[in-house]
XYZ file of C-alpha atoms in Angstrom:
785
model
C -19.012 -10.264 -11.434
C -18.516 -14.082 -12.795
C -20.073 -15.060 -16.431
C -20.857 -18.753 -15.758
C -21.378 -19.704 -19.349
C -19.513 -18.325 -22.461
C -21.749 -16.285 -24.987
C -19.671 -13.573 -26.334
C -18.944 -12.289 -22.770
C -17.342 -13.997 -19.877
C -18.038 -12.029 -16.786
C -15.978 -13.602 -14.656
C -16.605 -12.160 -11.400
C -17.570 -8.367 -11.925
C -15.774 -5.785 -10.065
C -18.291 -3.049 -9.770
C -16.925 0.676 -9.988
C -17.065 2.498 -6.764
C -16.812 6.297 -6.660
C -17.374 9.066 -4.580
C -15.046 11.557 -2.872
C -16.112 11.758 1.019
C -20.000 11.710 1.496
C -21.474 11.483 -1.857
C -19.272 10.354 -4.494
C -17.562 13.434 -6.458
C -18.179 12.917 -9.779
C -15.059 13.898 -11.974
C -15.996 15.734 -14.882
C -14.652 18.870 -16.412
C -17.183 21.700 -16.480
C -16.977 24.179 -19.191
C -15.275 27.494 -18.675
C -18.693 29.128 -19.609
C -19.210 28.156 -16.088
C -17.669 31.224 -14.369
C -20.268 33.201 -16.642
C -23.273 31.906 -15.618
C -25.170 28.515 -15.478
C -24.471 26.061 -17.722
C -25.868 22.708 -19.371
C -24.566 19.927 -17.595
C -22.206 17.311 -19.870
C -24.378 14.862 -21.098
C -21.513 12.279 -20.788
C -19.049 11.114 -18.008
C -16.026 10.638 -20.291
C -16.252 6.980 -20.094
C -14.411 5.819 -23.482
C -16.182 2.340 -22.787
C -19.716 3.767 -22.604
C -19.538 7.858 -24.086
C -22.969 8.009 -24.100
C -23.656 7.202 -20.303
C -23.065 8.755 -17.487
C -23.498 12.435 -16.866
C -21.617 15.301 -15.520
C -22.196 18.968 -13.758
C -23.204 17.513 -10.330
C -22.317 14.709 -7.645
C -25.331 12.563 -7.105
C -25.310 12.213 -2.697
C -28.239 9.813 -2.578
C -31.383 8.066 -4.142
C -34.396 7.309 -2.971
C -36.152 4.714 -5.410
C -39.887 3.783 -4.442
C -41.943 1.252 -6.654
C -44.474 -0.681 -7.171
C -44.329 -4.084 -9.117
C -47.029 -6.486 -9.925
C -46.948 -9.713 -12.013
C -49.043 -9.350 -15.265
C -48.533 -12.957 -16.782
C -46.352 -15.938 -18.044
C -44.261 -15.669 -21.503
C -41.767 -18.477 -22.184
C -42.000 -20.093 -18.781
C -40.947 -16.463 -16.691
C -42.907 -14.259 -15.100
C -43.908 -10.803 -16.659
C -44.626 -7.738 -14.723
C -44.988 -4.137 -14.489
C -43.651 -1.298 -12.428
C -47.342 0.288 -11.609
C -46.216 3.290 -9.772
C -42.594 4.478 -9.145
C -40.663 7.831 -7.567
C -36.836 7.956 -7.764
C -35.435 11.199 -5.761
C -32.085 12.099 -6.395
C -30.384 14.474 -3.793
C -27.246 15.900 -5.661
C -24.669 18.609 -5.348
C -24.423 20.963 -8.738
C -20.601 21.306 -9.257
C -21.434 24.910 -10.837
C -24.775 26.486 -11.487
C -27.001 24.444 -14.014
C -29.492 25.558 -16.087
C -30.098 21.822 -17.010
C -28.453 18.581 -16.783
C -29.269 14.819 -17.438
C -29.404 11.599 -16.181
C -30.079 7.904 -17.540
C -33.316 6.107 -17.923
C -34.115 3.654 -20.156
C -37.843 2.630 -21.429
C -40.734 2.874 -19.135
C -42.667 6.128 -18.977
C -42.275 9.390 -17.230
C -45.177 11.324 -15.868
C -43.673 13.897 -13.798
C -40.075 15.644 -13.067
C -40.014 17.896 -10.272
C -36.780 20.137 -9.188
C -36.718 21.192 -5.621
C -40.283 20.322 -5.559
C -41.076 22.560 -8.332
C -42.337 20.822 -11.992
C -39.715 20.977 -14.246
C -39.557 20.661 -18.230
C -37.882 17.143 -19.475
C -37.185 15.803 -22.548
C -35.849 12.311 -23.531
C -32.830 12.062 -25.958
C -32.997 8.156 -26.991
C -30.518 6.562 -29.471
C -30.419 2.818 -28.934
C -27.633 1.900 -31.424
C -25.403 4.747 -29.573
C -26.662 3.297 -26.169
C -27.834 6.462 -25.422
C -30.946 6.690 -23.275
C -30.645 10.480 -21.649
C -33.649 12.197 -19.530
C -32.921 16.029 -20.096
C -34.329 17.996 -16.971
C -34.599 21.861 -17.296
C -35.637 23.279 -13.726
C -37.709 26.513 -13.482
C -34.880 28.250 -12.184
C -31.149 27.069 -12.416
C -29.891 24.803 -9.298
C -26.939 25.756 -7.217
C -25.168 23.766 -4.672
C -27.630 20.527 -3.334
C -30.654 20.172 -4.962
C -33.093 17.325 -5.437
C -34.853 15.888 -8.783
C -37.805 13.668 -8.460
C -39.311 11.624 -11.528
C -42.328 9.513 -11.657
C -42.633 7.129 -14.063
C -44.436 3.498 -14.720
C -44.916 0.784 -17.137
C -43.601 -2.346 -18.386
C -39.599 -2.382 -17.526
C -37.085 -3.574 -20.191
C -34.639 -5.921 -19.909
C -31.336 -4.316 -21.366
C -28.936 -6.587 -23.685
C -25.492 -5.833 -23.749
C -22.963 -6.077 -26.610
C -21.842 -9.301 -25.802
C -25.060 -10.892 -25.803
C -25.886 -11.051 -22.301
C -28.613 -9.733 -19.996
C -29.301 -7.023 -17.324
C -31.641 -4.502 -16.295
C -34.977 -6.124 -15.283
C -35.751 -9.714 -16.028
C -38.551 -12.140 -15.286
C -37.784 -15.185 -13.480
C -39.845 -18.341 -13.091
C -41.759 -16.737 -10.037
C -40.918 -13.045 -10.095
C -38.260 -10.309 -11.334
C -34.830 -9.174 -10.752
C -32.991 -6.030 -11.801
C -29.194 -6.039 -11.917
C -27.137 -3.582 -13.285
C -23.625 -4.448 -14.303
C -22.460 -2.497 -16.255
C -24.877 -0.160 -17.324
C -28.485 -1.875 -17.278
C -29.472 -0.317 -13.855
C -30.656 2.382 -15.796
C -33.706 0.294 -16.679
C -34.755 0.405 -13.433
C -34.820 4.024 -12.116
C -33.116 7.281 -13.366
C -29.905 8.199 -12.182
C -26.253 8.971 -13.174
C -25.083 5.506 -14.532
C -21.251 5.724 -14.144
C -19.314 4.109 -11.478
C -17.547 7.392 -10.738
C -20.463 8.928 -8.843
C -21.777 6.791 -5.780
C -24.547 7.660 -3.243
C -26.354 6.195 -0.569
C -29.389 4.552 -1.017
C -33.226 3.837 0.328
C -35.152 1.406 -2.083
C -38.493 0.428 -1.087
C -40.151 -2.174 -2.926
C -44.139 -2.923 -2.743
C -44.858 -6.109 -4.073
C -47.090 -9.276 -3.529
C -47.069 -10.802 -0.566
C -47.647 -14.305 -2.211
C -46.464 -15.224 -5.780
C -47.067 -17.933 -8.255
C -44.172 -19.848 -10.329
C -44.782 -20.233 -14.102
C -46.698 -23.272 -13.216
C -48.700 -22.071 -10.684
C -47.028 -23.258 -7.258
C -47.220 -20.071 -4.840
C -45.343 -19.375 -2.048
C -44.319 -16.518 0.146
C -42.714 -13.697 -1.400
C -39.701 -11.620 -0.752
C -37.703 -8.522 -2.155
C -33.924 -8.518 -1.619
C -31.942 -5.525 -2.122
C -28.706 -3.987 -0.628
C -27.841 -2.544 2.871
C -29.943 -3.291 5.895
C -33.674 -4.107 5.518
C -35.346 -1.511 7.621
C -39.147 -2.352 7.705
C -41.471 -4.697 6.211
C -44.980 -3.891 6.090
C -47.594 -5.671 5.142
C -51.231 -3.720 4.022
C -53.654 -6.272 2.730
C -52.463 -9.056 0.262
C -49.132 -6.911 -0.549
C -45.855 -6.337 1.603
C -43.703 -3.339 1.453
C -39.932 -3.769 1.892
C -37.651 -1.273 2.733
C -33.948 -1.324 2.390
C -31.402 1.198 3.118
C -27.712 1.341 1.960
C -25.852 4.138 3.995
C -22.603 2.954 2.527
C -21.559 4.816 -0.595
C -22.732 2.506 -3.495
C -22.270 2.773 -7.435
C -25.526 2.452 -9.527
C -24.335 -0.977 -11.142
C -24.022 -2.717 -7.733
C -27.516 -2.122 -6.689
C -30.137 -4.892 -6.889
C -33.638 -6.066 -6.143
C -34.844 -9.205 -6.635
C -38.842 -10.296 -6.262
C -39.567 -13.588 -5.708
C -40.357 -16.906 -3.498
C -37.558 -16.831 -1.162
C -36.683 -19.090 1.594
C -35.208 -16.042 3.670
C -32.418 -16.689 6.268
C -31.598 -14.158 8.482
C -28.072 -14.174 11.001
C -25.508 -12.303 11.870
C -21.964 -12.571 11.642
C -19.251 -11.380 14.115
C -15.933 -9.454 12.443
C -12.349 -10.060 13.510
C -12.882 -6.504 15.328
C -15.681 -8.023 17.190
C -18.328 -6.298 15.359
C -21.490 -7.866 14.841
C -23.299 -6.903 11.223
C -26.708 -8.774 10.473
C -26.584 -11.336 7.652
C -29.660 -11.668 5.148
C -29.767 -14.332 2.349
C -32.500 -15.380 -0.024
C -32.769 -18.569 -1.566
C -35.058 -19.772 -4.772
C -37.988 -21.824 -2.851
C -37.978 -23.402 -6.096
C -34.545 -25.334 -5.770
C -34.370 -28.501 -4.813
C -33.772 -29.466 -1.142
C -30.271 -30.749 -2.100
C -29.400 -27.365 -3.537
C -31.181 -25.660 -0.730
C -28.999 -27.614 1.674
C -25.800 -26.643 -0.630
C -26.491 -23.069 -0.363
C -27.498 -23.058 3.363
C -24.345 -24.738 4.153
C -22.169 -22.039 2.410
C -24.013 -19.455 4.155
C -22.908 -20.805 7.646
C -19.468 -20.108 6.111
C -19.732 -16.460 5.366
C -18.121 -15.740 8.735
C -15.392 -17.919 8.345
C -14.347 -16.835 4.730
C -15.030 -13.157 5.329
C -13.061 -13.231 8.753
C -10.010 -14.941 6.515
C -10.584 -12.336 3.944
C -10.022 -9.331 6.558
C -6.617 -10.973 7.231
C -5.933 -9.867 3.849
C -7.756 -7.157 2.904
C -8.201 -5.243 6.236
C -12.123 -4.890 8.029
C -15.165 -6.010 5.894
C -16.204 -2.655 4.548
C -20.123 -3.525 4.614
C -22.593 -3.132 7.397
C -24.448 -6.381 6.503
C -23.820 -9.339 4.397
C -25.651 -12.444 2.767
C -26.355 -14.080 -0.563
C -29.245 -13.855 -2.886
C -29.686 -17.303 -5.312
C -32.338 -16.966 -7.844
C -33.014 -19.140 -10.812
C -33.023 -16.481 -13.640
C -33.178 -16.539 -17.724
C -30.030 -18.349 -19.654
C -28.888 -14.710 -20.705
C -28.202 -13.585 -16.928
C -25.331 -16.330 -17.115
C -23.108 -14.827 -14.337
C -22.767 -14.267 -10.441
C -22.606 -10.371 -9.734
C -20.958 -8.730 -6.263
C -24.162 -6.930 -6.220
C -23.161 -4.822 -2.890
C -23.418 -6.557 0.578
C -25.278 -9.478 -0.843
C -23.979 -10.961 -4.169
C -26.191 -12.542 -6.675
C -25.680 -16.413 -7.714
C -27.903 -17.718 -10.753
C -27.197 -21.359 -9.343
C -26.374 -23.501 -6.032
C -23.606 -24.336 -7.873
C -21.973 -21.202 -8.525
C -22.375 -20.162 -4.779
C -20.862 -23.542 -3.834
C -17.358 -22.929 -5.357
C -14.745 -20.403 -5.573
C -17.541 -18.074 -7.308
C -18.594 -17.305 -3.864
C -14.864 -16.265 -2.687
C -14.513 -13.978 -5.618
C -17.844 -12.054 -5.144
C -16.878 -11.410 -1.529
C -13.382 -10.599 -2.649
C -15.062 -7.808 -4.581
C -16.878 -6.318 -1.218
C -13.292 -4.677 -1.071
C -12.258 -4.505 -4.373
C -15.095 -3.359 -6.647
C -17.656 -2.251 -4.031
C -15.683 -0.511 -1.362
C -12.989 0.805 -3.741
C -13.669 0.802 -7.825
C -12.657 1.883 -11.117
C -13.306 5.231 -12.129
C -13.823 4.361 -15.493
C -15.168 0.643 -16.696
C -11.530 0.362 -18.589
C -10.290 -0.097 -14.763
C -12.664 -2.875 -14.410
C -9.483 -5.402 -14.340
C -8.456 -4.016 -10.854
C -11.304 -5.535 -9.232
C -11.797 -8.305 -11.214
C -8.421 -9.295 -11.607
C -7.780 -9.209 -7.654
C -11.313 -11.205 -7.387
C -9.614 -13.857 -9.739
C -6.643 -13.998 -7.631
C -8.185 -13.752 -4.422
C -9.498 -17.446 -4.739
C -6.447 -18.908 -5.671
C -4.364 -17.156 -2.749
C -7.342 -18.454 -0.169
C -6.988 -21.853 -1.350
C -2.904 -22.154 -1.202
C -1.019 -23.395 1.507
C 0.073 -19.688 1.705
C -3.630 -18.741 2.703
C -6.182 -20.850 3.931
C -5.632 -24.064 2.124
C -3.316 -26.787 1.031
C -3.400 -25.842 -2.717
C -0.516 -24.446 -5.060
C 0.923 -21.464 -4.823
C -0.399 -18.549 -6.535
C 2.957 -18.116 -8.376
C 2.648 -21.623 -9.755
C -1.008 -20.944 -10.630
C -0.465 -18.229 -12.226
C 2.511 -18.735 -13.993
C 1.279 -22.406 -15.348
C -1.462 -19.753 -16.573
C 0.395 -17.479 -18.402
C 3.145 -20.113 -19.696
C 0.785 -22.161 -21.618
C -0.856 -19.235 -23.500
C 1.273 -18.981 -26.454
C 2.757 -15.360 -27.728
C 0.944 -15.951 -31.198
C -2.742 -15.875 -28.528
C -5.316 -13.461 -29.333
C -5.190 -13.160 -25.497
C -2.582 -10.798 -24.983
C -4.268 -8.550 -27.999
C -5.985 -6.231 -25.543
C -3.845 -4.669 -22.663
C -5.931 -4.311 -19.642
C -5.682 -0.571 -19.093
C -5.982 0.221 -22.766
C -9.513 -1.460 -23.592
C -12.603 0.585 -25.027
C -14.461 -2.107 -26.873
C -17.444 -2.868 -24.146
C -18.186 -6.179 -26.098
C -14.907 -7.481 -24.817
C -15.268 -5.817 -21.724
C -15.495 -9.437 -19.754
C -12.552 -10.989 -21.760
C -9.071 -12.426 -20.840
C -7.491 -9.328 -20.228
C -10.077 -8.427 -17.539
C -9.974 -11.539 -15.329
C -7.112 -13.938 -16.386
C -4.075 -11.429 -17.685
C -5.181 -9.069 -14.713
C -4.842 -11.975 -11.745
C -1.558 -12.661 -13.671
C -0.424 -9.116 -13.216
C -1.559 -9.100 -9.626
C 0.829 -12.380 -9.282
C 3.762 -10.644 -11.564
C 3.459 -7.297 -8.740
C 3.492 -9.511 -5.891
C 6.561 -11.648 -7.300
C 7.998 -7.833 -8.371
C 7.439 -6.004 -5.004
C 8.213 -8.895 -2.384
C 5.438 -10.288 0.295
C 5.683 -7.784 2.416
C 4.948 -4.318 0.152
C 2.476 -6.320 -1.716
C 0.185 -7.180 1.033
C 0.494 -3.787 2.659
C -0.129 -2.223 -0.769
C -3.495 -4.539 -0.979
C -4.757 -3.274 2.198
C -3.665 0.336 1.813
C -5.566 0.533 -1.370
C -8.976 -0.229 0.806
C -7.992 1.859 3.778
C -6.918 4.921 1.889
C -9.357 5.213 -0.656
C -12.942 3.886 1.074
C -16.142 4.712 -0.249
C -14.104 6.147 -3.848
C -13.594 5.217 -7.082
C -9.998 5.621 -7.959
C -7.691 5.089 -11.098
C -5.463 2.610 -12.147
C -2.551 5.536 -12.072
C -3.862 6.043 -8.482
C -2.751 2.185 -8.072
C 0.624 2.419 -9.613
C 1.294 5.541 -7.578
C 0.175 3.836 -4.406
C 2.293 0.754 -5.081
C 5.660 2.775 -5.991
C 4.818 4.753 -2.799
C 4.552 1.763 -0.335
C 7.444 -0.673 -2.129
C 9.759 2.724 -3.038
C 10.207 1.260 -6.287
C 9.544 2.361 -9.983
C 7.172 -0.240 -11.357
C 6.775 1.702 -14.883
C 8.265 -0.853 -16.969
C 6.247 -3.977 -15.251
C 3.111 -1.804 -15.657
C 3.347 -0.616 -19.043
C 4.051 -4.342 -20.197
C 1.048 -5.833 -18.386
C -1.405 -3.140 -18.111
C -0.826 -0.951 -20.948
C 0.761 -2.657 -24.250
C -0.789 -5.337 -26.156
C 1.211 -8.498 -26.549
C 2.280 -11.196 -24.093
C 4.216 -9.525 -21.580
C 7.221 -11.007 -19.771
C 7.081 -13.257 -16.719
C 9.143 -11.176 -13.781
C 12.348 -12.176 -12.222
C 13.264 -13.287 -8.892
C 16.150 -13.894 -7.031
C 17.497 -13.998 -3.970
C 20.404 -11.892 -3.110
C 23.690 -12.863 -0.681
C 26.855 -10.737 0.289
C 29.709 -12.537 2.117
C 33.022 -12.022 3.081
C 36.122 -14.278 3.494
C 39.381 -12.986 5.503
C 40.833 -12.322 8.902
C 38.598 -11.297 11.611
C 39.421 -8.521 13.018
C 41.676 -7.672 10.008
C 45.109 -5.688 10.396
C 46.920 -3.255 8.271
C 47.845 -4.738 5.003
C 45.369 -7.611 5.106
C 42.894 -8.635 2.342
C 38.814 -9.435 2.750
C 37.542 -11.655 -0.235
C 33.833 -10.722 -1.059
C 30.988 -12.946 -3.075
C 27.936 -11.413 -4.179
C 25.676 -14.383 -5.203
C 22.077 -14.072 -6.872
C 20.134 -17.455 -6.947
C 17.165 -17.557 -9.059
C 14.511 -18.254 -6.863
C 11.707 -17.697 -9.650
C 10.383 -20.064 -12.572
C 11.649 -18.526 -15.606
C 15.862 -17.797 -16.360
C 17.049 -14.358 -15.373
C 16.523 -11.581 -17.656
C 17.483 -8.102 -16.482
C 18.177 -8.366 -12.845
C 20.647 -5.696 -11.566
C 22.748 -5.631 -8.463
C 23.940 -2.646 -6.655
C 26.816 -2.836 -3.891
C 28.117 0.049 -1.578
C 31.321 0.017 -1.071
C 31.338 3.768 0.764
C 32.572 1.804 4.307
C 34.918 -0.445 2.883
C 36.623 2.112 0.419
C 37.673 4.388 3.513
C 39.328 1.558 4.915
C 40.823 -0.427 1.849
C 41.632 -0.397 -1.852
C 40.037 -2.445 -3.977
C 42.669 -5.011 -5.878
C 40.858 -4.881 -9.354
C 36.985 -4.101 -10.349
C 35.669 -7.378 -10.886
C 34.845 -8.770 -14.500
C 31.137 -8.123 -15.422
C 30.775 -5.293 -12.859
C 31.454 -1.489 -12.938
C 32.616 0.913 -10.282
C 30.792 4.417 -9.842
C 32.379 6.160 -7.301
C 31.406 3.984 -4.236
C 28.907 1.957 -5.936
C 29.759 -1.402 -7.740
C 26.945 -2.372 -10.127
C 26.801 -5.891 -11.496
C 24.538 -7.136 -14.331
C 23.601 -10.507 -13.389
C 24.107 -12.980 -16.486
C 21.006 -13.338 -18.373
C 19.771 -16.681 -18.613
C 20.850 -17.915 -15.085
C 18.323 -20.849 -14.930
C 15.969 -21.237 -12.183
C 17.386 -22.598 -8.740
C 21.020 -21.642 -10.097
C 23.193 -19.288 -8.727
C 25.544 -16.703 -10.534
C 28.585 -15.196 -8.692
C 30.227 -11.876 -8.408
C 33.857 -11.812 -6.094
C 36.370 -9.525 -5.197
C 38.953 -8.352 -3.254
C 40.290 -5.325 -1.076
C 43.405 -4.461 0.848
C 43.379 -2.463 3.836
C 45.165 0.645 3.867
C 47.624 1.750 6.570
C 45.493 4.623 7.764
C 41.988 2.550 8.246
C 39.962 3.309 11.205
C 39.366 0.274 13.456
C 36.349 -0.823 14.261
C 33.444 -2.716 12.142
C 32.103 -1.867 8.826
C 29.947 -3.488 6.125
C 29.282 -3.997 2.265
C 25.546 -3.837 1.354
C 24.292 -5.406 -1.313
C 21.034 -4.452 -3.304
C 18.581 -5.904 -6.203
C 18.279 -2.824 -8.127
C 15.601 -4.138 -9.981
C 12.416 -5.536 -9.095
C 11.938 -8.971 -7.990
C 14.776 -9.568 -5.211
C 14.633 -10.705 -1.993
C 17.753 -10.868 0.338
C 19.130 -13.711 2.315
C 21.674 -11.865 3.513
C 22.414 -8.495 2.091
C 25.094 -7.195 4.596
C 28.498 -8.363 4.776
C 29.997 -7.067 8.051
C 33.549 -7.545 8.740
C 36.241 -5.473 11.223
C 39.117 -3.516 10.857
C 41.678 -4.558 14.447
C 40.166 -1.420 16.720
C 42.479 1.398 18.124
C 43.144 0.984 21.887
C 41.973 3.808 23.536
C 41.038 4.820 27.285
C 37.783 6.158 28.100
C 39.486 9.418 29.608
C 42.467 11.273 28.720
C 45.805 10.908 30.697
C 46.416 13.522 33.592
C 49.782 14.928 35.061
C 49.782 15.923 38.509
C 52.428 17.662 40.387
C 54.124 21.002 40.715
C 55.654 23.067 37.223
C 58.928 23.723 38.907
C 62.340 22.713 38.233
C 63.584 19.680 40.272
C 59.862 18.674 41.308
C 58.729 15.279 40.038
C 55.113 14.814 38.226
C 53.077 11.797 37.728
C 51.100 10.679 34.825
C 47.883 8.714 35.262
C 46.018 7.120 32.550
C 42.784 4.990 33.474
C 40.162 3.920 31.560
C 42.130 1.179 29.088
C 40.880 -2.234 28.538
C 41.559 -4.847 30.932
C 45.195 -6.287 30.676
C 46.491 -3.332 28.733
C 50.209 -2.683 28.509
C 51.195 1.009 28.776
C 54.245 2.800 28.221
C 55.008 7.276 28.782
C 56.947 9.161 26.591
C 57.162 12.890 28.439
C 57.975 15.819 26.305
C 58.874 19.052 26.730
C 57.179 21.653 24.527
C 56.151 18.832 22.402
C 59.702 17.285 21.896
C 60.096 13.856 23.598
C 62.490 13.424 26.298
C 62.228 10.202 28.111
C 60.124 6.769 27.607
C 59.324 4.655 30.146
C 57.240 1.069 30.012
C 55.567 0.310 32.976
C 53.321 -3.077 32.222
C 52.021 -3.032 36.122
C 52.496 0.485 37.542
C 49.200 2.498 36.506
C 51.231 5.453 36.280
C 54.680 7.039 35.231
C 56.782 9.786 36.755
C 59.195 12.318 35.260
C 61.397 14.798 37.315
C 61.158 18.106 35.350
C 64.977 19.189 34.352
C 66.405 22.807 34.589
C 66.460 22.637 30.708
C 62.531 22.420 31.067
C 62.224 26.005 32.418
C 59.504 28.103 30.949
C 58.544 25.125 29.147
C 55.532 22.903 28.743
C 55.042 19.447 30.054
C 53.027 16.968 28.418
C 53.016 12.967 28.367
C 51.533 10.559 25.618
C 50.496 7.315 26.712
C 50.542 4.160 24.749
C 48.594 0.780 25.071
C 49.437 -2.402 23.511
C 46.959 -5.370 23.757
C 46.682 -8.215 21.803
C 43.776 -8.224 19.513
C 43.800 -4.764 19.108
C 45.818 -1.799 17.322
C 48.600 -0.127 19.266
C 46.682 3.317 20.321
C 48.403 6.337 22.003
C 47.073 9.707 23.572
C 48.699 12.648 24.904
C 47.891 14.249 27.610
C 47.286 18.079 27.970
C 50.247 20.303 28.774
C 51.088 21.766 32.061
C 51.579 25.273 32.798
C 55.175 26.691 31.810
C 57.817 25.571 34.293
C 58.828 27.918 36.863
C 62.428 28.143 38.830
C 62.480 26.513 42.299
C 63.350 29.096 45.217
C 66.174 28.459 48.076
C 65.186 29.385 51.520
C 67.540 32.254 53.360
C 69.676 33.396 50.336
C 67.476 36.050 49.279
C 65.356 34.017 46.946
C 68.165 33.197 44.650
C 66.870 30.659 42.648
C 68.502 26.844 42.799
C 71.006 27.411 45.681
C 69.174 25.920 48.422
C 65.917 23.981 49.472
C 62.773 24.223 47.160
C 59.884 26.129 47.946
C 56.887 26.318 46.325
C 56.377 29.357 44.057
C 52.611 29.433 44.591
C 50.351 27.220 46.403
C 48.821 25.443 43.063
C 49.527 21.662 42.707
C 49.661 21.884 38.604
C 47.694 19.377 36.677
C 47.469 19.016 33.374
C 43.548 18.142 33.008
C 42.458 21.693 33.303
C 44.101 22.636 29.929
C 46.896 24.935 29.636
C 46.809 28.815 30.786
C 46.327 31.388 28.563
C 49.838 33.310 27.591
C 48.780 36.376 28.725
C 47.742 34.804 32.348
C 51.347 33.067 32.376
C 52.993 36.326 31.902
C 51.051 37.860 34.376
C 51.685 35.256 37.175
C 55.161 35.378 36.453
C 55.341 39.011 37.125
C 53.536 38.191 40.381
C 55.848 35.806 41.164
C 58.770 38.164 40.929
C 56.771 40.812 43.041
C 56.419 38.462 45.655
C 60.073 37.384 45.674
C 61.103 41.167 46.290
C 58.635 41.726 48.730
C 59.579 38.960 51.343
C 63.517 40.463 50.481
C 62.377 43.538 51.370
C 60.579 42.171 54.560
C 63.939 40.257 55.505
C 66.124 43.447 55.597
C 63.697 44.980 57.838
C 63.741 42.211 60.339
C 60.391 41.233 59.735
C 59.447 37.359 59.492
C 58.766 36.364 56.074
C 57.603 32.962 57.319
């Protein structure tokens, strides 16, 4: 809502509380413990600090069917007077526990009957105007449980409600009809209901009015009735017409509107970003000048473009229809209002500027998702104030100044001694100050401070997710804080308290960009030194005051040691913490430098040093510095040994999978003890003749690779089986006395790993038995071949 003049209150652009969980907007009020013992009297308050005697508890309103007939009665002070000749409002609700009585809010007019579930009920009115209490207390014939209906029949001259700030709402005569507006609590002059933003419902609004109306000067014209939702029917009966509107979206009562008068009606449609087409009904006061009418018509043609642009910021348009209502009203109605689907404007000028964008933003912030109590009106009003500034900026859909510059300037030119800072948005309780600086300007400044603190990505994700997750509901400021922290992964408590909960001028947030860079050889060798520079550049509009940067050294410290912890920083484990110098000026850069030396046991390969702005307001230019320690050479496969593990036999080592150009050397070992080293630059294999000293031992080979740009790497093969003695043909098998024959048929290779000790022993036993068998056959003259 936007108050266009400034008597005691300036409703800059009102955000309608939206409530409801699921279908019917669950009113959150406590139910007395006595509920467990039997039916209770429903609480006669919703617990709102702003309006403690308005709103009710014990039930959840699901739907209102409002049917009324209005007729003009004359002219007073240039405005049409009129009566509700007959009206019935039926509320469908769900009792949250058995109720022996419950209450609604209803101001003015005369009640003739009340029924509950079709049965007459007793009722009384408890009215204390000074305490802003207008209760209709209903006692049904039998207690209600679960879903129930209450119908109230009434008539009379509807009343204007004057707020504590002096502005008008409720029923007001116009120069050719009447209008019913509700924010914050005036809708109770139109029909009985649960008058709290925390209990949303669906609506059918049926108005029987004259088909032709005369203005205060006697000029006649065709009449029309504007309301919320979609027009269901328009039925002419004699000289009267009944207009029926249906609102299927959850709607808080203060967002309802009934405008009766001589209107030019513009009926059309707009196409949304997702291709959905929705109807548009706009109503222009017929008494306006042709110039003003042209201005309004031009703005109506822009509804599609503006709405689609706003969808890119806030997500899919939440309503089923759109439009505007422009009506000439008394001076006390000095505001535009985000009546759901089609906002109300008191003049052509108000619809022609940013106020239209403001009220359209409210279709998301204030209508689709709204505050649960009036204290949190700042959520929607602040966003609806911030929204047009973003819309017109170069970052939005215009070419204007950034939101950061706009709201910093607004903050900066308001002295810390100004009374504007006395009331924090989230702690206000005085209804006469509801539409003050804290609700609009400070709250818009907060949204910008939050954007700076979280960064654009998290901020714009947040303002969309608020709509997606809580569509059709009323939520608290605590819900907003929790969602901001969930999406950003940041604790915003200090910022939140400063801006939302505490009096006084809040601090403008730090904003900085971080970079982490390294200087030194690449790749690094053992003993090399690498130097790191952590730079914090103030990208904001105020000197830095409380920014902290942490640097993760966990990967570095496994490869190097710090020469020293730099001055101005502390090291806790592997985390380096730096408090950026206070008063680092806008556009200035503060730097922290430290050095580290690569240790002897440093593993090869890439590693990183990662910086993070631990406080709010940080973005990264380069947050990660990457370096390399020379990679250790290694083949892709293990070396293998081929040949027979027999004394005097030659073994061959093969090692493949090294980088091209690698020079290899081979070092053989007997039972792990090196015995010979051979370097062969071109030959991919090396050989080793098994000496007699290796009998019973196992042979292995270590291959070492060398290549420029790498650290030398070595890899050792698996060991062979135990070496056995050779046999000489014709001498009875005496080892070592003649030609060598294979003690077995296996070509021994190290690739299969070592044989178990037991297997080696069994093999040696079988070998001995085999030799004895051959000798025995020879003694008997049998061919042993």
